[in-house]
Amino acid sequence: MWGGRFATGPDAIMEEINASIDFDQRLWRQDIRGSLAHAAMLGETGILTKKDVAEISAGLKQVESEIEAGSFTFSRALEDVHMNVESSLKDRIGAAAGRLHTGRSRNDQVATDMKLWVRDTLDALDEQMADLQLALAEKAETHAGSVMPGFTHLQSAQPVTFGHHLLAYVEMLGRDRGRIADARARLNESPLGAAALAGTSFPIDREMTAKALGFDRPTANSLDSVSDRDFVLETLAAASICAMHLSRLAEEIVLWATPQFGFVRLSDAFSTGSSIMPQKRNPDAAELVRGKAGRVFGHLQGMLTMMKGLPLTYSKDMQEDKEGTFDALQTLSLCLAAMAGMVRDMQPDLKVMKKAAGMGYATATDLADWLVRVLKMPFRDAHHVTGRLVGIASERKIGLEKLSLAEMQAVEPQITEAVFGVLGVEQSVKSRLSYGGTAPANVRRQAKRWLKKLAKG
Ligand code: ARG
């Protein structure tokens, strides 16, 4: 395709390092779509004859069906997907194939293909994120009133509800989807027609190809068009943050599924056994979601590093944008699917959770708040009194509610019997009615809001 000024072909190692066809063949749909739009535009603008364009379009569609059917042979000697498609077009229609590349370069072509691929993939990931949100929100509605311990520093802090905890992840995924939507909106400008780097002398119509390919408008600067990979970086950054969220949930599932916590039971479908220890039920899917986050982050780092020293405009380094992007987004997709499956199947043990919710003096804040509310104590004093009571209970290895009124009054004489009304975990969560708080009534309302929003799509 470019051999005019060369006397010999490339060294085998040159071919090996140069060829991208092994991985960029994945872009064949986008490549053909872009070429069809470009050809149609060349016809409309009179740059090519209608006859040539008809032949090119028919030929491209044949190539498309052949690749679709799996009978197309990609050749490494032809470097990449763009040249494989064009060469096959030439075999079919002859000379007219050579006119397709008028007013275009592989530099704007690959940027266009990659944008189209990333855009399609973002749309698919958004659907998967919405599905995981749905799985979480449905469980959250069911468990709006199921009490579990809330932690800070992984130490018992205050009782919360399981539904509230699950909805925290629904919020995170909502922001993840927002980042996906932002990335999509920003990438949606067509680089096609920027040509090699400087634009072209042919009277092309970039608005037309942009529109045909579903872009909002053409990119405004040809140099930027062929050297921009922000859309890949932004996508990988958004994917990394989402993978980090999934990893945190995965880590919680790993903890919750241990016999020591015993908060949830994973389904057989999402657990594995041990070949030596018959009692084991391992949360491998959760562990892998946690582990795979590293791959996604790594690809972001790799891509930033690959881009950071490149002078404008295109450099072949940029061919390295593909494998990492494909792998990162495929990995995220798999993690989202596994997480949705695990969440749907996961069975909480409500008794164990509720018991654990009361451990570690989790209602101490409720006691302090009572002293403030009923006895009008300043919060700092209430904190001190409560601390002393916790100290006494802890010495005796009993819960706060097991202290006698006399024991309490020995520390603070004004305490009355009514204090026992706030020491239970159920009362504790029910009282957290502040907006965004864990009260079951709040959680039910929030779960309903999400379910309604998700149903609307
Ligand atoms: N396979 C190349 C890539 O992915 C296509 C662009 C090649 N452009 C060039 N000037 N050699 O980056």
Coordinates of C-alpha atoms and ligand atoms in Angstrom, one line a residue:
M1 CA 0.0 0.0 0.0
W2 CA 2.9 2.3 0.6
G3 CA 5.8 0.5 -1.2
G4 CA 6.4 3.0 -4.0
R5 CA 9.7 4.3 -2.7
F6 CA 10.9 1.0 -1.2
A7 CA 13.1 -1.5 -2.9
T8 CA 12.7 -4.4 -0.5
G9 CA 10.0 -5.5 2.0
P10 CA 10.3 -5.2 5.7
D11 CA 12.4 -7.4 7.9
A12 CA 10.4 -10.1 9.7
I13 CA 11.0 -8.4 13.0
M14 CA 9.9 -5.1 11.5
E15 CA 6.7 -6.7 10.4
E16 CA 6.2 -8.2 13.8
I17 CA 6.6 -5.0 15.7
N18 CA 4.8 -2.9 13.2
A19 CA 1.7 -5.0 12.5
S20 CA -1.4 -4.3 14.6
I21 CA -3.8 -6.5 12.7
D22 CA -3.7 -9.2 15.4
F23 CA -5.6 -6.8 17.7
D24 CA -7.0 -4.0 15.6
Q25 CA -9.1 -6.4 13.5
R26 CA -11.6 -5.9 16.2
L27 CA -12.3 -2.5 14.6
W28 CA -13.5 -3.9 11.3
R29 CA -17.1 -2.8 11.7
Q30 CA -16.2 0.7 12.6
D31 CA -13.6 0.8 9.8
I32 CA -16.1 -0.3 7.2
R33 CA -18.7 2.1 8.6
G34 CA -16.3 5.0 8.3
S35 CA -15.3 4.0 4.8
L36 CA -18.9 3.8 3.7
A37 CA -19.6 7.3 5.0
H38 CA -16.4 8.7 3.5
A39 CA -17.2 7.1 0.1
A40 CA -20.8 8.4 0.1
M41 CA -19.4 11.9 0.8
L42 CA -16.9 11.7 -2.0
G43 CA -19.8 10.8 -4.3
E44 CA -22.1 13.6 -3.1
T45 CA -19.3 16.2 -3.4
G46 CA -18.4 15.1 -6.9
I47 CA -14.9 14.1 -5.9
L48 CA -15.6 10.6 -7.1
T49 CA -18.1 9.5 -9.7
K50 CA -21.3 7.9 -8.7
K51 CA -20.2 4.7 -10.4
D52 CA -17.0 4.5 -8.4
V53 CA -18.9 5.1 -5.2
A54 CA -21.5 2.4 -6.0
E55 CA -18.7 -0.1 -6.7
I56 CA -16.8 0.9 -3.5
S57 CA -19.9 0.6 -1.4
A58 CA -21.0 -2.7 -2.8
G59 CA -17.4 -4.0 -2.4
L60 CA -17.2 -2.8 1.2
K61 CA -20.4 -4.6 2.0
Q62 CA -19.1 -7.8 0.6
V63 CA -16.0 -7.5 2.8
E64 CA -18.2 -6.8 5.7
S65 CA -20.3 -10.0 5.1
E66 CA -17.2 -12.0 4.7
I67 CA -15.7 -10.8 8.0
E68 CA -19.0 -11.3 9.7
A69 CA -19.2 -14.9 8.4
G70 CA -15.7 -15.6 9.7
S71 CA -14.3 -16.5 6.4
F72 CA -12.1 -13.5 5.9
T73 CA -8.3 -14.0 6.3
F74 CA -6.5 -11.1 7.9
S75 CA -2.9 -10.8 6.7
R76 CA -0.1 -9.5 8.8
A77 CA 1.8 -8.3 5.8
L78 CA -1.0 -5.8 5.4
E79 CA -0.3 -4.3 8.8
D80 CA -3.6 -3.3 10.1
V81 CA -7.4 -3.4 9.7
H82 CA -7.5 -0.4 7.4
M83 CA -5.2 -1.9 4.8
N84 CA -6.6 -5.4 5.1
V85 CA -10.1 -4.0 4.3
E86 CA -8.8 -1.8 1.5
S87 CA -6.7 -4.6 0.0
S88 CA -9.7 -7.0 0.0
L89 CA -11.8 -4.3 -1.6
K90 CA -9.2 -4.0 -4.4
D91 CA -9.3 -7.8 -5.0
R92 CA -13.0 -7.5 -5.5
I93 CA -13.5 -4.3 -7.4
G94 CA -10.1 -3.4 -8.8
A95 CA -9.1 0.2 -9.6
A96 CA -12.0 2.0 -8.0
A97 CA -10.8 0.7 -4.6
G98 CA -7.7 2.9 -4.9
R99 CA -9.9 6.0 -5.0
L100 CA -11.5 5.4 -1.6
H101 CA -8.5 6.8 0.2
T102 CA -8.9 10.2 -1.5
G103 CA -8.9 13.1 1.0
R104 CA -8.3 10.7 3.9
S105 CA -5.3 9.2 5.7
R106 CA -5.0 6.3 8.0
N107 CA -4.4 8.8 10.7
D108 CA -7.9 10.3 10.7
Q109 CA -9.2 6.9 9.8
V110 CA -7.9 5.2 12.9
A111 CA -8.9 8.1 15.1
T112 CA -12.4 7.8 13.7
D113 CA -12.6 4.0 14.0
M114 CA -11.3 4.1 17.6
K115 CA -13.8 6.8 18.6
L116 CA -16.6 4.8 17.1
W117 CA -15.5 1.7 18.9
V118 CA -15.1 3.5 22.2
R119 CA -18.5 5.1 21.8
D120 CA -20.2 1.8 21.2
T121 CA -18.4 0.3 24.1
L122 CA -19.3 3.1 26.4
D123 CA -23.0 2.6 25.5
A124 CA -22.8 -1.1 26.3
L125 CA -21.0 -0.4 29.6
D126 CA -23.6 2.1 30.6
E127 CA -26.3 -0.5 30.2
Q128 CA -24.4 -3.0 32.3
M129 CA -23.8 -0.3 35.0
A130 CA -27.6 0.4 35.0
D131 CA -28.3 -3.3 35.3
L132 CA -26.0 -3.6 38.3
Q133 CA -27.7 -0.5 39.8
L134 CA -31.0 -2.3 39.3
A135 CA -29.8 -5.5 41.1
L136 CA -28.5 -3.4 44.0
A137 CA -31.6 -1.2 44.2
E138 CA -34.0 -4.2 44.2
K139 CA -32.1 -5.8 47.0
A140 CA -32.0 -2.5 48.8
E141 CA -35.7 -2.1 48.7
T142 CA -36.2 -5.6 50.1
H143 CA -33.7 -4.9 52.9
A144 CA -34.6 -1.3 53.6
G145 CA -35.1 -2.2 57.3
S146 CA -32.5 -5.0 57.7
V147 CA -30.0 -3.9 60.3
M148 CA -26.3 -4.4 59.9
P149 CA -23.2 -2.8 61.5
G150 CA -21.9 0.3 59.8
F151 CA -18.1 0.6 60.0
T152 CA -15.5 3.3 60.1
H153 CA -11.9 2.1 60.2
L154 CA -13.5 -1.3 59.9
Q155 CA -14.5 -0.9 63.5
S156 CA -18.2 -1.1 64.6
A157 CA -19.4 2.5 64.3
Q158 CA -23.2 2.8 64.2
P159 CA -26.0 0.5 63.1
V160 CA -27.1 1.0 59.5
T161 CA -29.4 -0.9 57.2
F162 CA -28.3 -3.4 54.5
G163 CA -30.4 -1.5 52.0
H164 CA -28.7 1.7 52.9
H165 CA -25.3 0.1 52.4
L166 CA -26.3 -1.3 49.0
L167 CA -27.7 2.1 47.9
A168 CA -24.3 3.6 48.5
Y169 CA -23.0 1.6 45.6
V170 CA -26.0 2.6 43.5
E171 CA -24.9 6.2 44.0
M172 CA -21.3 5.4 43.1
L173 CA -22.5 3.7 39.9
G174 CA -24.7 6.7 39.2
R175 CA -21.6 8.9 39.2
D176 CA -19.7 6.3 37.1
R177 CA -22.5 6.5 34.5
G178 CA -22.2 10.3 34.7
R179 CA -18.5 10.1 33.8
I180 CA -19.3 7.7 31.0
A181 CA -21.9 10.1 29.6
D182 CA -19.4 13.0 29.9
A183 CA -16.7 11.1 28.1
R184 CA -19.1 10.1 25.4
A185 CA -20.3 13.7 24.9
R186 CA -16.8 15.1 24.7
L187 CA -15.5 12.4 22.3
N188 CA -18.4 12.8 19.9
E189 CA -16.7 15.0 17.3
S190 CA -15.6 13.4 14.0
P191 CA -11.9 13.4 13.1
L192 CA -12.6 12.1 9.6
G193 CA -11.4 14.4 6.9
A194 CA -8.5 15.8 9.0
A195 CA -6.5 13.6 6.7
A196 CA -2.8 13.0 7.5
L197 CA -2.6 16.1 9.7
A198 CA -3.2 19.3 7.7
G199 CA -6.6 18.7 6.2
T200 CA -7.0 18.2 2.4
S201 CA -7.2 20.2 -0.8
F202 CA -10.2 18.2 -1.9
P203 CA -13.6 19.9 -1.4
I204 CA -14.7 17.3 1.2
D205 CA -17.8 17.8 3.4
R206 CA -16.9 16.9 6.9
E207 CA -20.3 17.9 8.3
M208 CA -21.7 15.2 6.1
T209 CA -19.5 12.3 7.3
A210 CA -19.8 13.5 10.9
K211 CA -23.6 13.3 10.6
A212 CA -23.5 9.9 8.9
L213 CA -21.4 8.5 11.7
G214 CA -23.5 9.9 14.5
F215 CA -21.0 12.6 15.6
D216 CA -22.3 15.9 16.7
R217 CA -19.9 17.9 14.5
P218 CA -16.5 17.6 12.9
T219 CA -13.4 18.3 15.0
A220 CA -12.1 21.9 14.5
N221 CA -8.4 21.4 14.2
S222 CA -6.8 18.9 11.9
L223 CA -3.6 18.6 14.0
D224 CA -5.5 17.9 17.2
S225 CA -7.9 15.5 15.4
V226 CA -5.2 13.0 14.5
S227 CA -3.1 13.3 17.7
D228 CA -5.9 13.4 20.3
R229 CA -6.4 10.3 22.4
D230 CA -8.0 12.1 25.3
F231 CA -11.1 10.2 24.6
V232 CA -9.3 6.9 25.3
L233 CA -7.7 8.3 28.5
E234 CA -10.9 9.8 29.8
T235 CA -12.7 6.5 29.1
L236 CA -10.0 4.5 30.9
A237 CA -10.1 7.0 33.8
A238 CA -13.8 6.6 34.1
A239 CA -13.4 2.8 33.8
S240 CA -10.7 2.8 36.5
I241 CA -12.9 4.7 38.9
C242 CA -15.8 2.2 38.3
A243 CA -13.4 -0.7 38.6
M244 CA -12.3 0.7 41.9
H245 CA -15.9 0.9 43.1
L246 CA -16.6 -2.7 42.1
S247 CA -13.4 -3.7 43.8
R248 CA -14.5 -2.1 47.1
L249 CA -17.8 -3.9 46.9
A250 CA -16.0 -7.1 46.0
E251 CA -13.8 -6.7 49.1
E252 CA -16.8 -6.3 51.3
I253 CA -18.4 -9.4 49.8
V254 CA -15.2 -11.3 50.5
L255 CA -15.3 -10.2 54.1
W256 CA -19.1 -10.7 54.5
A257 CA -18.9 -14.2 53.1
T258 CA -16.3 -15.4 55.7
P259 CA -17.5 -17.6 58.5
Q260 CA -16.2 -15.0 60.9
F261 CA -18.5 -12.3 59.5
G262 CA -21.2 -14.6 58.1
F263 CA -23.2 -11.7 56.8
V264 CA -24.0 -13.2 53.4
R265 CA -24.0 -16.5 51.6
L266 CA -23.0 -16.4 48.0
S267 CA -24.8 -18.8 45.6
D268 CA -23.1 -22.0 44.4
A269 CA -23.2 -20.3 41.0
F270 CA -20.7 -17.7 42.2
S271 CA -18.6 -19.7 44.6
T272 CA -15.9 -22.3 44.1
G273 CA -14.8 -25.2 46.2
S274 CA -11.3 -26.2 47.3
S275 CA -9.6 -29.3 46.0
I276 CA -8.2 -30.2 49.4
M277 CA -10.5 -28.6 52.0
P278 CA -14.0 -29.9 51.5
Q279 CA -15.7 -27.3 53.8
K280 CA -14.5 -24.3 51.7
R281 CA -16.8 -22.0 49.7
N282 CA -14.5 -19.5 48.1
P283 CA -15.7 -16.2 46.8
D284 CA -13.5 -16.4 43.7
A285 CA -15.7 -14.1 41.5
A286 CA -15.5 -11.3 44.1
E287 CA -11.8 -11.8 44.5
L288 CA -11.3 -11.6 40.7
V289 CA -13.4 -8.5 40.5
R290 CA -11.1 -7.0 43.1
G291 CA -8.0 -8.3 41.4
K292 CA -8.9 -7.2 37.9
A293 CA -9.2 -3.6 39.0
G294 CA -5.4 -3.6 38.9
R295 CA -5.4 -4.4 35.2
V296 CA -7.8 -1.6 34.4
F297 CA -5.7 1.0 36.4
G298 CA -2.6 -0.3 34.7
H299 CA -3.9 0.3 31.3
L300 CA -4.8 3.9 32.2
Q301 CA -1.2 4.4 33.5
G302 CA 0.3 2.8 30.5
M303 CA -1.7 5.0 28.1
L304 CA -0.9 8.2 29.9
T305 CA 2.8 7.3 29.8
M306 CA 2.6 6.3 26.1
M307 CA 1.1 9.7 25.2
K308 CA 3.0 12.1 27.5
G309 CA 6.1 12.7 25.3
L310 CA 4.5 12.7 21.9
P311 CA 5.0 15.8 19.8
L312 CA 2.1 16.7 17.5
T313 CA 0.8 15.0 15.5
Y314 CA 0.4 11.3 15.0
S315 CA 3.3 9.0 16.0
K316 CA 3.2 5.3 15.7
D317 CA 3.4 5.0 19.5
M318 CA -0.3 5.7 19.3
Q319 CA -1.0 2.3 17.8
E320 CA -0.4 1.1 21.4
D321 CA -3.7 2.7 22.4
K322 CA -5.6 -0.3 21.4
E323 CA -4.7 -3.5 23.3
G324 CA -4.9 -1.8 26.7
T325 CA -8.2 -0.1 25.9
F326 CA -9.7 -3.3 24.6
D327 CA -8.5 -5.3 27.6
A328 CA -9.5 -2.7 30.1
L329 CA -13.1 -2.3 28.8
Q330 CA -13.6 -6.0 28.3
T331 CA -12.4 -6.6 31.8
L332 CA -14.7 -4.0 33.2
S333 CA -17.6 -5.5 31.3
L334 CA -16.9 -8.9 32.7
C335 CA -16.6 -7.5 36.3
L336 CA -19.9 -5.7 35.9
A337 CA -21.6 -8.9 34.8
A338 CA -20.1 -11.0 37.5
M339 CA -21.0 -8.4 40.2
A340 CA -24.6 -8.2 39.0
G341 CA -24.8 -12.0 39.2
M342 CA -23.3 -12.1 42.6
V343 CA -25.5 -9.4 44.0
R344 CA -28.7 -11.0 42.6
D345 CA -27.8 -14.4 44.1
M346 CA -26.4 -13.2 47.4
Q347 CA -28.4 -14.1 50.5
P348 CA -27.9 -12.0 53.6
D349 CA -28.1 -13.7 57.0
L350 CA -30.3 -11.1 58.8
K351 CA -29.9 -12.6 62.3
V352 CA -26.1 -12.6 62.1
M353 CA -26.1 -9.0 60.7
K354 CA -28.4 -7.7 63.4
K355 CA -26.5 -9.3 66.2
A356 CA -23.2 -7.9 64.8
A357 CA -24.9 -4.5 64.5
G358 CA -25.1 -4.3 68.3
M359 CA -21.5 -5.3 68.9
G360 CA -18.8 -2.8 69.8
Y361 CA -21.1 -0.4 71.5
A362 CA -22.5 0.7 68.2
T363 CA -25.4 2.6 69.9
A364 CA -23.1 4.7 72.1
T365 CA -23.8 7.8 69.9
D366 CA -27.5 7.2 70.4
L367 CA -26.9 7.3 74.2
A368 CA -24.9 10.5 73.8
D369 CA -27.5 12.1 71.6
W370 CA -30.2 11.2 74.2
L371 CA -28.2 12.9 76.9
V372 CA -28.0 16.0 74.7
R373 CA -31.7 15.9 73.7
V374 CA -33.3 15.0 77.0
L375 CA -30.9 16.2 79.6
K376 CA -29.8 19.2 77.5
M377 CA -26.2 18.4 78.1
P378 CA -23.6 19.9 75.8
F379 CA -22.5 17.2 73.3
R380 CA -18.9 17.1 74.5
D381 CA -20.1 16.4 78.1
A382 CA -22.5 13.8 76.8
H383 CA -19.6 12.2 74.9
H384 CA -17.6 12.0 78.1
V385 CA -20.4 10.5 80.2
T386 CA -21.1 7.9 77.4
G387 CA -17.4 7.1 77.2
R388 CA -17.4 6.3 80.9
L389 CA -20.5 4.1 80.6
V390 CA -19.0 2.2 77.7
G391 CA -15.8 1.8 79.8
I392 CA -17.8 0.2 82.6
A393 CA -19.8 -2.1 80.3
S394 CA -16.7 -3.1 78.4
E395 CA -15.0 -4.0 81.7
R396 CA -17.9 -6.2 82.5
K397 CA -18.0 -7.5 78.9
I398 CA -21.7 -6.6 78.5
G399 CA -23.7 -4.4 76.2
L400 CA -24.8 -0.9 77.2
E401 CA -28.4 -2.0 77.4
K402 CA -27.4 -4.5 80.0
L403 CA -26.1 -1.9 82.5
S404 CA -28.6 -1.2 85.3
L405 CA -30.2 2.2 85.7
A406 CA -28.4 2.5 89.1
E407 CA -25.0 1.9 87.4
M408 CA -25.8 4.6 84.9
Q409 CA -27.0 7.0 87.5
A410 CA -23.7 6.5 89.4
V411 CA -22.1 8.2 86.4
E412 CA -24.8 10.7 85.6
P413 CA -27.6 11.0 88.2
Q414 CA -30.1 12.6 85.8
I415 CA -30.4 9.5 83.5
T416 CA -33.8 7.9 83.6
E417 CA -35.3 4.6 82.5
A418 CA -36.3 6.2 79.2
V419 CA -32.6 5.9 78.0
F420 CA -33.1 2.2 77.3
G421 CA -35.5 3.2 74.5
V422 CA -32.5 4.4 72.4
L423 CA -30.0 1.6 73.0
G424 CA -31.5 -0.9 70.6
V425 CA -30.1 -1.2 67.1
E426 CA -33.6 -1.0 65.5
Q427 CA -34.4 2.2 67.4
S428 CA -31.0 3.5 66.4
V429 CA -31.5 3.2 62.6
K430 CA -35.1 4.3 62.8
S431 CA -34.0 7.5 64.4
R432 CA -31.6 8.4 61.6
L433 CA -34.2 10.3 59.6
S434 CA -32.0 13.2 58.5
Y435 CA -31.9 13.5 54.7
G436 CA -29.6 10.8 53.3
G437 CA -29.6 9.0 56.7
T438 CA -30.1 5.2 57.2
A439 CA -33.7 5.2 58.6
P440 CA -35.6 2.4 56.9
A441 CA -38.3 5.0 55.7
N442 CA -35.5 7.0 54.0
V443 CA -33.9 3.9 52.5
R444 CA -37.3 2.7 51.1
R445 CA -37.9 6.1 49.5
Q446 CA -34.4 6.2 48.0
A447 CA -34.7 2.6 46.7
K448 CA -38.0 3.5 45.1
R449 CA -36.6 6.6 43.5
W450 CA -33.8 4.7 41.9
L451 CA -36.0 1.9 40.8
K452 CA -38.3 4.4 39.1
K453 CA -35.4 6.2 37.5
L454 CA -33.8 2.9 36.3
A455 CA -37.1 1.7 34.9
K456 CA -37.3 4.8 32.8
G457 CA -33.9 3.9 31.4
Ligands
ARG1 N1 -2.4 1.0 12.7 C1 -2.2 2.3 12.8 C2 -2.6 2.8 14.3 O1 -3.3 2.1 14.8 C3 -3.0 3.1 11.9 C4 -2.4 4.5 11.5 C5 -1.2 4.4 10.8 N2 -0.7 5.6 10.4 C6 0.6 5.8 10.0 N3 0.9 7.0 9.7 N4 1.4 4.9 9.9 O2 -2.1 3.7 14.8

